[in-house]
Amino acid sequence: MKHRAVAVVVLAIFLSVMFVGVSFGDVELNVKQFELKNGLKLLVVPRHFSPTVAVQVHYRVGGADDPPGLSGTAHFLEHMLFKGTKTIGSKDIRKELRLIKKRDEAYREILQERARGNEADKEKIAKLSAIFDDYLEQAKKLGHHDAIWRIYPRNGAVGINGSTSSFQTSYYCELPKNRLELWARVESDRMQNATLRHFHSERGVILEERLRGFTITGRYLYDLTKKYSFLLHPFGRPNVGYESDIKAITPDSMMKFYKTYYVPNNAVLVVVGDVDPQAVFAMVKKYFGKIPRGKTPPRTNVVEPPQNEQRRITVRLPSSPLVKIIYRVPDITHEDIPAIDAFADIIASGGTSRLYMKMVKNKHAANSVIAWSSFNPMDNMFIFHASPQYPHTCDEMEKMMFEEIAEIQKNGVNDHELQRVKNVYYAGFIRRLESNSSLAHTLGFYELFTGEWEFMFKYKEAYQKITREDVQRVARKYFSTKNYTVIVVQKDETAKIKGKSK
Amino acid sequence: MILTIGLFVAGVHAAQSNLQDPSELGLKFGKLKFDPPQPLRYKLDSGATVYLLSDNALPLVTIEVFVRAGSLYEPEGKEGLPYMVGTLMRSGGSRNFPEDAMDEQLGFVAAGLSSRVERTRGIVSLDVMKKDLDLGFRALADLIRNPLFPQDKIDILKNRMLETYRRRNDDVNSVASSLLSNKVYGGHPIAKRHQGYPDTIAKITREDLAAFHKKYFRPDNMIIGVSGNITKEEFDGFYKKHFGDWKVAGPALVFGNVEPVKPPEKGIYFVPMNVPQCSVRVGHLGLRHGDEINVTAQILSQILGGGFNSRIVTGIRSKAGLAYVSGCWMSTQVVPGIFVGYVGTKPEGSTEVINIILREMRRIQQNPVSVDELQSARSGRENSFVFKFSSAQSMVSNAVNDEFYGYPRDQLKRYLQEVRSVTRERILQVAKKTLHPENSVIVIVGPQKTYGILKKEFPETQLVQLKDIK
């Protein structure tokens, strides 16, 4: 068991003497780090303003780990983990597990028979389906539908949720501090004792969730962006999954996935609030200590090859036009990332960024324009996004964005705008410390992906040290290529987004 | 105020619960005692009221200025005017920060200064690092006192508002909400489009904007919420320096009685739209600020459709797998707010989800809720009460809001008492009073084929075209 206490004091920083020469005092952050023998990591930050605590569990698993042909597994599993466990949410767990087992056996036989294609015995399938339905209905009666959604709120939890990205699945909430043990009890159980109750009805919910994403403001465009930026790597698949894949996931395939990735050595716990770190550690040891370490979970070996062609996709939708331009940039730990982020901030982030001033304020050609990069532990997407103000066009948006990139490549950026983005970054950094939950999310993210939560401070320091030459250098290095992807949405009142296959 | 939240309903299994769910898992929790600091309340010479609570953990300061003003109080014909005033106070520049000077200077130090005017209130909000407080305060004061409303910025904003109007029906859920609101409120001002319509936007002049601003942005109509790394002495000093001896000349503002709202006529409306999933709404009028039934009504709404384990969500999502998003909520307004049951589902599921919502509304009016449901809602509210005090800013915001809507100063304590004393019988009475399943407005927006499905179950379904939704 490792016990490492680190007190970090963020010292007063003197901003550029040329513009502002005021120091603003110290911020103290006391992060205690622990690790259990089974590899589970725990971060605790005591903060005593209010008697509450933000509690989070982060697993290093997401859509990019979904097995081939079974995309959507990680996300579907996240839903399952809200249905309770072997010890939470059942009227009679032995009976319920027996029925679930019978349910799954019948389901396996149905699938085997169907797999025979034209030679399948339809009568046999009908009989098996009747048996399956019967076990399904009986099992349903014994298991609570939303046990976790029941137990947390009645104990005062707020902000309860789970989320699945391509690389991370998180379960989090905030609790009154006297309920910390409830969290340890529930989460340790969710890590090892999922039952997959209500699997089949929940599949219906997920298919509806998928359909809901097919709106211009929904997931659809983001999934399209990933799909055409990453043709091989599983990151390019939608996290909610393809419709046929979601339908192909079975309780067996999901349980196998659960046992592979939901292991203590693949997780980070974060607790921020009115607590004593040693007491938290003792509690975590009590509840999580006996969970055995798992094998190191597998990761995809696919490396997305460099993009050697320009890709241009046009989508016709019954909504307003917009355009995205996507470049490839490195993973979050790469030394160029701070300068790339500064480039994004200078060129198109916020009301005084270059493109916003030019395209929105001065020329009134755009309704909005923004640039940002994704923040993944692999190659990332750098995305420009603009929506034209009628009667301007997407072509004009593209032209203006490329012109500005060329301008920075040629003439670089100036001291004033560089200092501005540094000030903005620092203020954002301080603001992320304000709430217990946002601090916890930040610490958890960095610990999970880089192995060191301190990276958040290293990144901040690196950002403050960026020079004008750094920004020009990355502009030339990563944005000179013609091998970018463009997605154009054109307005077409008659167009339809088809969410369902026939 | 010292609050003690005890262990509530530990290990009590309601006789009516079907599920012997060991929800407390044999755990014992200690009592939570906390003594939250109270924001200081005082009045400035100018007539403005201040609530202030210091917190020195981080070098950040937040100041929010509330004024009573909004589209609800404005006559017909210039819809969009309050919205334009709120937006242009920030984007149009002010005497000491003309053109883009405010964006440039505040943007440079990452200070956030925003202004908006809604239906019943205007809010100007400053979020700034302590070291930049002087600059931030100067900008705040200038924005409030001396906005310029230059003609070119007015024209630009009008164009953007027209663009937004063009895009108003891009999103299926916005379309459903707009139509529901129109049908529930009829032509009442509360349902008018806050950002106006092309014909009303065109009529708004610079004189209108200046007159609106002068009328409402005056110190005796302001409540100021202050929190963060700032003391009373510091705030008073900055106020004096930047607002000077600003005083109001003229009689106090009078906010006339708002036109009453007629209960809506029931009806079912379908809007065809090229999307894969339908957005469904079932609604009618909701609650009014200050009504003594409100706390009970919110508990009712929670049991009916406020999240997982509520009746609507269990029926539609958990049991039937018909939706990802479903539930209900009840809003409170100066005039009655709105009650909405909502679902997103495939066309084939549209009639079933409507029937489930209506059935659950009727059921909760016919029989008292279960002991378990009541205890769950009560213990949840009691145990999460501490979160109303989770930050200095939230405490100040609560205090400002309570004063703005005329609630007594011990509002939070009363809330807790009322939560503890709610009974199943009271919920039943309030359900009969506040829910109207037989007189609901039902709106469905979705692909064309849904119309045929709806007509079979609800022959009275009326067709509404997207272009006719204003």
mmCIF file of N, CA and C in Angstrom, chain A residues 370-428:
data_model
loop_
_atom_site.group_PDB
_atom_site.id
_atom_site.type_symbol
_atom_site.label_atom_id
_atom_site.label_comp_id
_atom_site.label_asym_id
_atom_site.label_seq_id
_atom_site.Cartn_x
_atom_site.Cartn_y
_atom_site.Cartn_z
ATOM 1 N N ILE A 370 -15.865 28.789 -33.675
ATOM 2 C CA ILE A 370 -15.106 28.320 -32.519
ATOM 3 C C ILE A 370 -14.068 27.296 -32.970
ATOM 4 N N ALA A 371 -13.011 27.153 -32.194
ATOM 5 C CA ALA A 371 -11.998 26.124 -32.466
ATOM 6 C C ALA A 371 -11.599 25.481 -31.144
ATOM 7 N N TRP A 372 -11.429 24.181 -31.163
ATOM 8 C CA TRP A 372 -10.991 23.472 -29.947
ATOM 9 C C TRP A 372 -10.392 22.139 -30.369
ATOM 10 N N SER A 373 -9.645 21.532 -29.449
ATOM 11 C CA SER A 373 -9.215 20.176 -29.773
ATOM 12 C C SER A 373 -9.713 19.208 -28.722
ATOM 13 N N SER A 374 -9.939 17.991 -29.164
ATOM 14 C CA SER A 374 -10.373 16.945 -28.241
ATOM 15 C C SER A 374 -9.202 16.657 -27.296
ATOM 16 N N PHE A 375 -9.471 15.923 -26.241
ATOM 17 C CA PHE A 375 -8.469 15.776 -25.186
ATOM 18 C C PHE A 375 -8.355 14.305 -24.829
ATOM 19 N N ASN A 376 -7.757 13.534 -25.754
ATOM 20 C CA ASN A 376 -7.725 12.083 -25.613
ATOM 21 C C ASN A 376 -6.306 11.562 -25.468
ATOM 22 N N PRO A 377 -6.170 10.338 -24.941
ATOM 23 C CA PRO A 377 -4.845 9.735 -24.807
ATOM 24 C C PRO A 377 -4.391 9.064 -26.108
ATOM 25 N N MET A 378 -4.623 9.718 -27.210
ATOM 26 C CA MET A 378 -4.208 9.216 -28.522
ATOM 27 C C MET A 378 -4.279 10.447 -29.437
ATOM 28 N N ASP A 379 -3.987 10.251 -30.732
ATOM 29 C CA ASP A 379 -4.138 11.392 -31.650
ATOM 30 C C ASP A 379 -5.501 12.060 -31.461
ATOM 31 N N ASN A 380 -5.481 13.369 -31.555
ATOM 32 C CA ASN A 380 -6.715 14.117 -31.328
ATOM 33 C C ASN A 380 -7.219 14.823 -32.566
ATOM 34 N N MET A 381 -8.472 15.286 -32.472
ATOM 35 C CA MET A 381 -9.064 16.082 -33.548
ATOM 36 C C MET A 381 -8.969 17.540 -33.143
ATOM 37 N N PHE A 382 -8.499 18.359 -34.051
ATOM 38 C CA PHE A 382 -8.565 19.805 -33.843
ATOM 39 C C PHE A 382 -9.680 20.278 -34.756
ATOM 40 N N ILE A 383 -10.684 20.912 -34.171
ATOM 41 C CA ILE A 383 -11.898 21.201 -34.936
ATOM 42 C C ILE A 383 -12.165 22.698 -35.023
ATOM 43 N N PHE A 384 -12.355 23.183 -36.238
ATOM 44 C CA PHE A 384 -12.900 24.523 -36.457
ATOM 45 C C PHE A 384 -14.382 24.318 -36.784
ATOM 46 N N HIS A 385 -15.198 25.216 -36.275
ATOM 47 C CA HIS A 385 -16.634 25.073 -36.497
ATOM 48 C C HIS A 385 -17.220 26.462 -36.708
ATOM 49 N N ALA A 386 -17.939 26.656 -37.820
ATOM 50 C CA ALA A 386 -18.555 27.966 -38.065
ATOM 51 C C ALA A 386 -19.945 27.791 -38.652
ATOM 52 N N SER A 387 -20.863 28.656 -38.255
ATOM 53 C CA SER A 387 -22.181 28.634 -38.884
ATOM 54 C C SER A 387 -22.434 29.996 -39.527
ATOM 55 N N PRO A 388 -22.775 29.989 -40.804
ATOM 56 C CA PRO A 388 -22.901 31.264 -41.511
ATOM 57 C C PRO A 388 -24.182 31.994 -41.127
ATOM 58 N N GLN A 389 -24.081 33.304 -41.141
ATOM 59 C CA GLN A 389 -25.244 34.162 -40.947
ATOM 60 C C GLN A 389 -25.838 34.368 -42.334
ATOM 61 N N TYR A 390 -27.126 34.099 -42.468
ATOM 62 C CA TYR A 390 -27.795 34.305 -43.762
ATOM 63 C C TYR A 390 -27.572 35.726 -44.256
ATOM 64 N N PRO A 391 -27.250 35.996 -45.520
ATOM 65 C CA PRO A 391 -27.167 35.051 -46.648
ATOM 66 C C PRO A 391 -25.759 34.528 -46.957
ATOM 67 N N HIS A 392 -24.851 34.614 -45.991
ATOM 68 C CA HIS A 392 -23.490 34.126 -46.246
ATOM 69 C C HIS A 392 -23.467 32.610 -46.329
ATOM 70 N N THR A 393 -22.355 32.079 -46.879
ATOM 71 C CA THR A 393 -22.329 30.647 -47.209
ATOM 72 C C THR A 393 -21.234 29.913 -46.455
ATOM 73 N N CYS A 394 -21.327 28.601 -46.505
ATOM 74 C CA CYS A 394 -20.291 27.764 -45.891
ATOM 75 C C CYS A 394 -18.950 27.949 -46.586
ATOM 76 N N ASP A 395 -18.991 28.160 -47.891
ATOM 77 C CA ASP A 395 -17.733 28.384 -48.614
ATOM 78 C C ASP A 395 -16.994 29.597 -48.069
ATOM 79 N N GLU A 396 -17.750 30.641 -47.782
ATOM 80 C CA GLU A 396 -17.123 31.832 -47.216
ATOM 81 C C GLU A 396 -16.513 31.534 -45.858
ATOM 82 N N MET A 397 -17.210 30.719 -45.064
ATOM 83 C CA MET A 397 -16.686 30.363 -43.741
ATOM 84 C C MET A 397 -15.344 29.663 -43.883
ATOM 85 N N GLU A 398 -15.313 28.686 -44.792
ATOM 86 C CA GLU A 398 -14.063 27.940 -45.004
ATOM 87 C C GLU A 398 -12.944 28.882 -45.398
ATOM 88 N N LYS A 399 -13.257 29.735 -46.336
ATOM 89 C CA LYS A 399 -12.216 30.642 -46.875
ATOM 90 C C LYS A 399 -11.645 31.499 -45.751
ATOM 91 N N MET A 400 -12.512 32.059 -44.936
ATOM 92 C CA MET A 400 -12.032 32.959 -43.872
ATOM 93 C C MET A 400 -11.191 32.205 -42.843
ATOM 94 N N MET A 401 -11.600 30.985 -42.543
ATOM 95 C CA MET A 401 -10.842 30.220 -41.546
ATOM 96 C C MET A 401 -9.463 29.877 -42.086
ATOM 97 N N PHE A 402 -9.389 29.434 -43.360
ATOM 98 C CA PHE A 402 -8.085 29.090 -43.924
ATOM 99 C C PHE A 402 -7.182 30.319 -44.042
ATOM 100 N N GLU A 403 -7.795 31.448 -44.356
ATOM 101 C CA GLU A 403 -6.997 32.690 -44.474
ATOM 102 C C GLU A 403 -6.328 33.026 -43.150
ATOM 103 N N GLU A 404 -7.061 32.854 -42.073
ATOM 104 C CA GLU A 404 -6.512 33.222 -40.766
ATOM 105 C C GLU A 404 -5.407 32.268 -40.343
ATOM 106 N N ILE A 405 -5.582 30.997 -40.674
ATOM 107 C CA ILE A 405 -4.517 30.029 -40.373
ATOM 108 C C ILE A 405 -3.247 30.441 -41.108
ATOM 109 N N ALA A 406 -3.416 30.791 -42.386
ATOM 110 C CA ALA A 406 -2.256 31.185 -43.203
ATOM 111 C C ALA A 406 -1.596 32.441 -42.643
ATOM 112 N N GLU A 407 -2.428 33.346 -42.145
ATOM 113 C CA GLU A 407 -1.917 34.602 -41.583
ATOM 114 C C GLU A 407 -1.029 34.325 -40.368
ATOM 115 N N ILE A 408 -1.466 33.431 -39.509
ATOM 116 C CA ILE A 408 -0.670 33.105 -38.324
ATOM 117 C C ILE A 408 0.592 32.341 -38.710
ATOM 118 N N GLN A 409 0.464 31.495 -39.704
ATOM 119 C CA GLN A 409 1.654 30.759 -40.154
ATOM 120 C C GLN A 409 2.699 31.733 -40.692
ATOM 121 N N LYS A 410 2.226 32.748 -41.349
ATOM 122 C CA LYS A 410 3.160 33.700 -41.981
ATOM 123 C C LYS A 410 3.708 34.706 -40.967
ATOM 124 N N ASN A 411 2.802 35.299 -40.172
ATOM 125 C CA ASN A 411 3.203 36.421 -39.337
ATOM 126 C C ASN A 411 3.152 36.153 -37.837
ATOM 127 N N GLY A 412 2.755 34.978 -37.465
ATOM 128 C CA GLY A 412 2.716 34.630 -36.042
ATOM 129 C C GLY A 412 1.618 35.358 -35.302
ATOM 130 N N VAL A 413 1.695 35.317 -33.967
ATOM 131 C CA VAL A 413 0.711 36.000 -33.117
ATOM 132 C C VAL A 413 1.413 37.106 -32.355
ATOM 133 N N ASN A 414 0.642 38.012 -31.755
ATOM 134 C CA ASN A 414 1.306 39.099 -31.035
ATOM 135 C C ASN A 414 1.281 38.858 -29.523
ATOM 136 N N ASP A 415 2.074 39.645 -28.816
ATOM 137 C CA ASP A 415 2.230 39.451 -27.361
ATOM 138 C C ASP A 415 0.918 39.649 -26.626
ATOM 139 N N HIS A 416 0.148 40.605 -27.087
ATOM 140 C CA HIS A 416 -1.083 40.945 -26.378
ATOM 141 C C HIS A 416 -2.060 39.764 -26.392
ATOM 142 N N GLU A 417 -2.266 39.206 -27.556
ATOM 143 C CA GLU A 417 -3.246 38.116 -27.615
ATOM 144 C C GLU A 417 -2.713 36.858 -26.918
ATOM 145 N N LEU A 418 -1.424 36.663 -26.957
ATOM 146 C CA LEU A 418 -0.860 35.513 -26.253
ATOM 147 C C LEU A 418 -1.055 35.685 -24.744
ATOM 148 N N GLN A 419 -0.797 36.891 -24.262
ATOM 149 C CA GLN A 419 -0.998 37.140 -22.826
ATOM 150 C C GLN A 419 -2.467 36.998 -22.455
ATOM 151 N N ARG A 420 -3.341 37.431 -23.330
ATOM 152 C CA ARG A 420 -4.774 37.316 -23.055
ATOM 153 C C ARG A 420 -5.162 35.851 -22.844
ATOM 154 N N VAL A 421 -4.737 34.985 -23.749
ATOM 155 C CA VAL A 421 -5.159 33.585 -23.611
ATOM 156 C C VAL A 421 -4.532 32.945 -22.376
ATOM 157 N N LYS A 422 -3.340 33.397 -22.013
ATOM 158 C CA LYS A 422 -2.739 32.890 -20.780
ATOM 159 C C LYS A 422 -3.554 33.330 -19.568
ATOM 160 N N ASN A 423 -3.995 34.595 -19.576
ATOM 161 C CA ASN A 423 -4.833 35.078 -18.480
ATOM 162 C C ASN A 423 -6.133 34.286 -18.421
ATOM 163 N N VAL A 424 -6.726 34.058 -19.586
ATOM 164 C CA VAL A 424 -7.991 33.324 -19.653
ATOM 165 C C VAL A 424 -7.802 31.896 -19.156
ATOM 166 N N TYR A 425 -6.712 31.279 -19.580
ATOM 167 C CA TYR A 425 -6.469 29.903 -19.145
ATOM 168 C C TYR A 425 -6.325 29.841 -17.631
ATOM 169 N N TYR A 426 -5.557 30.764 -17.079
ATOM 170 C CA TYR A 426 -5.316 30.739 -15.639
ATOM 171 C C TYR A 426 -6.612 30.981 -14.854
ATOM 172 N N ALA A 427 -7.396 31.945 -15.318
ATOM 173 C CA ALA A 427 -8.665 32.210 -14.628
ATOM 174 C C ALA A 427 -9.569 30.970 -14.687
ATOM 175 N N GLY A 428 -9.575 30.295 -15.820
ATOM 176 C CA GLY A 428 -10.369 29.070 -15.966
ATOM 177 C C GLY A 428 -9.866 27.987 -15.030
#
